[in-house]
Short mmCIF file of C-alpha atoms and ligand atoms in Angstrom, two decimals:
data_model
loop_
_atom_site.label_atom_id
_atom_site.label_comp_id
_atom_site.label_asym_id
_atom_site.label_seq_id
_atom_site.Cartn_x
_atom_site.Cartn_y
_atom_site.Cartn_z
CA MET A 8 11.41 -6.90 13.03
CA ARG A 9 8.66 -7.32 10.45
CA ARG A 10 8.06 -4.26 8.27
CA VAL A 11 4.41 -3.35 7.72
CA ILE A 12 3.30 -4.01 4.14
CA ILE A 13 0.20 -2.52 2.56
CA ALA A 14 -0.76 -3.87 -0.87
CA GLY A 15 -3.58 -2.58 -3.06
CA ASN A 16 -5.35 -5.15 -5.21
CA TRP A 17 -7.04 -3.22 -8.00
CA LYS A 18 -8.74 -6.37 -9.32
CA MET A 19 -10.43 -5.91 -12.74
CA ASN A 20 -10.62 -2.13 -12.38
CA LYS A 21 -8.83 0.83 -13.99
CA ASN A 22 -8.11 1.22 -17.67
CA LEU A 23 -4.69 2.40 -18.74
CA GLN A 24 -5.15 6.13 -18.15
CA GLU A 25 -6.99 5.57 -14.87
CA SER A 26 -4.16 3.32 -13.69
CA ILE A 27 -1.52 5.89 -14.58
CA ASP A 28 -3.48 8.64 -12.79
CA LEU A 29 -3.99 6.56 -9.64
CA ALA A 30 -0.33 5.50 -9.54
CA ASN A 31 0.78 9.11 -9.97
CA PHE A 32 -1.43 10.31 -7.14
CA ILE A 33 -0.22 7.55 -4.81
CA LYS A 34 3.41 8.23 -5.67
CA ARG A 35 3.03 11.96 -4.99
CA SER A 36 1.10 11.49 -1.73
CA LEU A 37 3.30 8.81 -0.23
CA PHE A 38 6.75 9.85 -1.47
CA ASP A 39 8.08 10.43 2.04
CA ILE A 40 6.85 7.18 3.64
CA ALA A 41 9.76 4.93 4.48
CA ASP A 42 8.41 2.83 7.33
CA VAL A 43 5.66 1.08 5.38
CA GLU A 44 6.26 -1.09 2.33
CA ILE A 45 3.75 0.02 -0.29
CA VAL A 46 2.68 -2.24 -3.17
CA ILE A 47 0.09 -1.63 -5.88
CA CYS A 48 -1.31 -4.46 -8.01
CA PRO A 49 -2.84 -3.09 -11.23
CA PRO A 50 -4.41 -5.27 -13.93
CA PHE A 51 -1.97 -6.89 -16.40
CA THR A 52 -2.71 -4.35 -19.13
CA SER A 53 -1.47 -1.48 -16.96
CA LEU A 54 1.64 -3.02 -15.46
CA SER A 55 4.36 -1.62 -17.68
CA ASP A 56 2.85 1.88 -17.83
CA VAL A 57 2.41 1.97 -14.06
CA GLU A 58 6.03 0.85 -13.74
CA GLU A 59 7.05 3.94 -15.75
CA VAL A 60 5.24 6.07 -13.19
CA ILE A 61 6.60 4.48 -10.02
CA MET A 62 10.11 3.71 -11.21
CA ASP A 63 12.66 5.07 -8.70
CA SER A 64 9.98 5.70 -6.10
CA ASN A 65 9.10 3.96 -2.83
CA ILE A 66 6.06 2.32 -4.46
CA LYS A 67 6.43 -1.29 -5.57
CA MET A 68 4.30 -3.23 -8.00
CA GLY A 69 2.66 -6.63 -7.96
CA ALA A 70 0.49 -8.62 -10.36
CA GLN A 71 -2.77 -10.31 -9.44
CA ASP A 72 -2.09 -13.78 -10.86
CA VAL A 73 0.40 -15.75 -12.94
CA TYR A 74 0.76 -19.05 -14.76
CA TRP A 75 3.48 -21.47 -13.69
CA GLU A 76 4.81 -22.62 -17.08
CA LYS A 77 7.78 -20.74 -18.51
CA GLU A 78 6.35 -20.16 -22.01
CA GLY A 79 4.40 -21.86 -24.76
CA ALA A 80 0.90 -22.62 -25.97
CA PHE A 81 -1.11 -21.38 -23.00
CA THR A 82 -3.45 -18.87 -24.59
CA GLY A 83 -4.41 -16.04 -22.30
CA GLU A 84 -1.85 -16.80 -19.62
CA ILE A 85 1.03 -14.66 -18.33
CA SER A 86 4.39 -16.05 -17.17
CA CYS A 87 6.60 -15.08 -14.26
CA SER A 88 9.31 -13.67 -16.52
CA MET A 89 6.72 -11.52 -18.29
CA LEU A 90 5.69 -10.08 -14.93
CA LYS A 91 9.28 -9.50 -13.98
CA SER A 92 10.07 -7.75 -17.25
CA ALA A 93 7.05 -5.49 -16.72
CA GLY A 94 8.50 -4.37 -13.38
CA CYS A 95 6.71 -6.56 -10.84
CA GLU A 96 8.33 -7.52 -7.58
CA TYR A 97 5.27 -9.21 -6.07
CA CYS A 98 2.38 -11.34 -7.30
CA ILE A 99 -0.85 -12.26 -5.52
CA VAL A 100 -1.75 -15.95 -5.75
CA GLY A 101 -4.69 -17.94 -4.45
CA HIS A 102 -7.00 -14.96 -4.02
CA SER A 103 -10.42 -16.23 -2.95
CA GLU A 104 -11.98 -14.80 -6.12
CA ARG A 105 -9.67 -17.00 -8.15
CA ARG A 106 -10.36 -19.97 -5.90
CA LEU A 107 -14.14 -19.47 -6.11
CA LEU A 108 -14.67 -18.22 -9.66
CA PHE A 109 -11.76 -19.68 -11.62
CA GLY A 110 -11.06 -23.07 -10.08
CA GLU A 111 -7.83 -22.18 -8.30
CA THR A 112 -6.79 -24.97 -5.92
CA ASN A 113 -4.09 -25.35 -3.29
CA GLU A 114 -2.18 -27.40 -5.85
CA THR A 115 -2.23 -24.68 -8.52
CA VAL A 116 -1.39 -22.05 -5.91
CA ASN A 117 1.60 -24.17 -4.93
CA LYS A 118 2.79 -24.44 -8.54
CA LYS A 119 2.42 -20.70 -9.06
CA THR A 120 4.19 -19.92 -5.79
CA LYS A 121 7.17 -22.11 -6.71
CA ALA A 122 7.35 -20.66 -10.22
CA LEU A 123 7.36 -17.09 -8.85
CA LEU A 124 10.13 -17.91 -6.38
CA ARG A 125 12.22 -19.50 -9.14
CA GLU A 126 11.97 -16.24 -11.08
CA GLY A 127 12.88 -14.11 -8.03
CA LEU A 128 9.37 -12.73 -7.52
CA LYS A 129 7.70 -12.57 -4.10
CA PRO A 130 4.35 -14.34 -3.78
CA ILE A 131 1.51 -12.91 -1.68
CA VAL A 132 -0.34 -16.12 -0.91
CA CYS A 133 -3.99 -15.72 0.12
CA VAL A 134 -5.71 -18.07 2.54
CA GLY A 135 -9.00 -17.86 4.38
CA GLU A 136 -12.30 -19.44 5.24
CA LYS A 137 -15.80 -18.88 3.85
CA LEU A 138 -18.66 -17.74 6.09
CA GLU A 139 -20.21 -21.21 6.22
CA GLU A 140 -16.88 -22.70 7.25
CA ARG A 141 -16.46 -20.16 10.06
CA LYS A 142 -20.01 -20.80 11.26
CA ASN A 143 -19.27 -24.53 11.34
CA GLY A 144 -16.15 -24.01 13.43
CA ARG A 145 -13.87 -24.93 10.55
CA THR A 146 -11.81 -21.73 10.31
CA PHE A 147 -8.59 -23.26 11.62
CA SER A 148 -8.88 -26.46 9.60
CA VAL A 149 -9.50 -24.56 6.34
CA VAL A 150 -6.63 -22.16 7.01
CA LYS A 151 -4.36 -25.10 7.91
CA ASP A 152 -5.26 -26.83 4.66
CA HIS A 153 -4.60 -23.66 2.62
CA VAL A 154 -1.30 -22.89 4.35
CA GLU A 155 0.15 -26.40 4.39
CA LYS A 156 -0.85 -27.34 0.85
CA SER A 157 -0.33 -23.98 -0.90
CA LEU A 158 3.10 -23.66 0.67
CA SER A 159 4.21 -27.26 0.63
CA GLY A 160 7.74 -28.18 -0.43
CA LEU A 161 9.32 -24.74 -0.03
CA THR A 162 12.82 -24.41 1.36
CA ARG A 163 13.29 -22.29 4.44
CA ASP A 164 14.90 -19.53 2.33
CA GLN A 165 11.97 -19.58 -0.09
CA MET A 166 9.47 -19.43 2.75
CA LEU A 167 11.14 -16.29 4.08
CA LYS A 168 10.25 -14.53 0.81
CA ILE A 169 6.54 -15.30 1.10
CA ILE A 170 3.87 -12.91 2.32
CA ILE A 171 0.76 -14.65 3.61
CA ALA A 172 -2.53 -12.76 3.32
CA TYR A 173 -5.22 -13.99 5.70
CA GLU A 174 -8.44 -13.02 3.95
CA PRO A 175 -11.64 -14.35 5.47
CA VAL A 176 -13.87 -14.68 2.41
CA TRP A 177 -16.89 -13.30 4.30
CA ALA A 178 -15.02 -10.04 4.85
CA ILE A 179 -13.95 -9.44 1.25
CA GLY A 180 -15.87 -6.65 -0.43
CA THR A 181 -18.67 -6.94 2.11
CA GLY A 182 -17.82 -4.04 4.41
CA LEU A 183 -17.65 -6.58 7.24
CA ASN A 184 -14.09 -6.72 8.48
CA ALA A 185 -12.85 -9.27 10.98
CA THR A 186 -12.46 -7.68 14.40
CA LYS A 187 -8.92 -7.13 15.58
CA ASP A 188 -9.29 -10.11 17.90
CA GLU A 189 -10.65 -12.39 15.16
CA ALA A 190 -7.78 -11.38 12.87
CA GLN A 191 -5.14 -11.77 15.60
CA GLU A 192 -6.45 -15.22 16.55
CA VAL A 193 -6.02 -16.57 13.01
CA HIS A 194 -2.73 -14.78 12.37
CA LYS A 195 -1.33 -16.28 15.56
CA TYR A 196 -2.58 -19.68 14.46
CA ILE A 197 -0.87 -19.27 11.06
CA ARG A 198 2.37 -18.47 12.86
CA SER A 199 1.99 -21.66 14.90
CA LEU A 200 1.59 -23.61 11.65
CA LEU A 201 4.78 -22.05 10.28
CA LYS A 202 6.59 -22.97 13.49
CA ALA A 203 5.48 -26.58 13.09
CA MET A 204 6.48 -26.61 9.41
CA TYR A 205 9.85 -24.88 9.95
CA ASP A 206 10.96 -23.32 13.25
CA GLU A 207 10.15 -20.49 15.61
CA GLU A 208 12.58 -18.01 14.10
CA LEU A 209 11.03 -18.44 10.67
CA ALA A 210 7.52 -18.22 12.10
CA LYS A 211 8.42 -14.90 13.68
CA SER A 212 9.94 -13.57 10.47
CA VAL A 213 7.21 -14.22 7.89
CA ARG A 214 4.85 -11.30 7.32
CA ILE A 215 1.12 -11.99 7.51
CA GLN A 216 -1.26 -9.40 6.07
CA TYR A 217 -4.93 -9.17 6.89
CA GLY A 218 -7.39 -8.61 4.03
CA GLY A 219 -11.14 -7.98 4.06
CA SER A 220 -12.83 -4.58 4.05
CA VAL A 221 -9.79 -2.71 5.32
CA LYS A 222 -10.42 1.03 5.43
CA PRO A 223 -8.67 4.10 6.80
CA ASP A 224 -10.70 3.87 10.01
CA ASN A 225 -10.02 0.21 10.87
CA ILE A 226 -6.40 -0.28 9.78
CA LYS A 227 -4.92 1.18 12.97
CA GLU A 228 -6.53 -1.29 15.32
CA LEU A 229 -5.86 -4.21 12.98
CA ILE A 230 -2.13 -3.55 12.70
CA SER A 231 -1.91 -2.87 16.42
CA GLN A 232 -2.26 -6.63 16.83
CA GLU A 233 0.94 -8.50 17.49
CA ASP A 234 0.72 -10.86 14.53
CA VAL A 235 -0.86 -8.54 11.93
CA ASP A 236 1.83 -7.10 9.67
CA GLY A 237 -0.17 -5.07 7.19
CA ALA A 238 -3.08 -5.41 4.83
CA LEU A 239 -4.15 -6.52 1.39
CA VAL A 240 -6.69 -3.91 0.37
CA GLY A 241 -9.29 -4.29 -2.37
CA GLY A 242 -12.07 -1.70 -2.66
CA ALA A 243 -10.33 1.00 -0.65
CA SER A 244 -7.24 0.77 -2.85
CA LEU A 245 -9.17 2.04 -5.87
CA LYS A 246 -9.47 5.55 -4.48
CA ALA A 247 -6.23 7.40 -4.00
CA ASP A 248 -7.41 9.18 -0.84
CA SER A 249 -8.48 6.06 1.00
CA PHE A 250 -5.45 4.00 -0.02
CA CYS A 251 -3.04 6.76 1.02
CA ALA A 252 -4.92 7.26 4.30
CA ILE A 253 -4.61 3.54 5.04
CA VAL A 254 -0.86 3.70 4.50
CA LYS A 255 -0.48 6.86 6.60
CA ASN A 256 -2.58 5.42 9.42
CA CYS A 257 -0.03 2.63 9.80
CA LEU A 258 2.61 5.11 10.96
C1 LIG B 327 -9.25 -8.29 -1.56
O1 LIG B 327 -9.83 -8.39 -2.63
O2 LIG B 327 -8.17 -8.85 -1.38
C2 LIG B 327 -9.92 -7.52 -0.51
C3 LIG B 327 -9.44 -7.62 0.70
O3 LIG B 327 -10.99 -6.76 -0.88
P1 LIG B 327 -11.75 -5.67 0.03
O4 LIG B 327 -10.69 -4.82 0.70
O5 LIG B 327 -12.58 -4.89 -0.93
O6 LIG B 327 -12.56 -6.43 1.03
#
């Protein structure tokens, strides 16, 4: 049984006080939700203060990126152990904004994923095609490339700790979400890739989130799909009301 997981990616939004306020609101509104795993991913500067707010609650925290080296002369970077000590349990890697704007590749995603797992953190690994690629019928080949290369060399036990986020790039921040059928088709395909890489039991166990313009009014039909296990939410996670409504609409 795969537990639904809703994660809010705050991106480069929310200063310290705004982060604390949003986390407090979410904690108060969702305190009685047990059937959905709830994760918020504030910017680095807010992590430890948000942790103070959500400590001992049902809200978990993730970061938005990480660097794979343990420590040293890597100005501007943040290590896995730093994230862990700030209270993170999850970390997003390979988000399309990082792939497109900051040169993230499958190889760097793979290094980050392995480093997170070594430190006991759970990676949320993003994959997904651009509009041009979908139009050219390349959705499956791009997703295959992302999944196989970003997740290469993981043991079966490590793979079971991964969350995959299928995020069609054309749906991110555009208001254009994939239809439930479009999402289901790719999620099912990802599960078939996992079966080929490992086995059927593993493929059935790994959670696959959908991401791309998820809102309170489309989450229900998306998670009604057999292979959709939750959502990675950008814009709608910045407002307490819409994020909490998304979580509640999963029940
Ligand atoms: C995201 O950034 O991961 C995302 C899905 O954004 P949005 O919900 O705004 O499309």
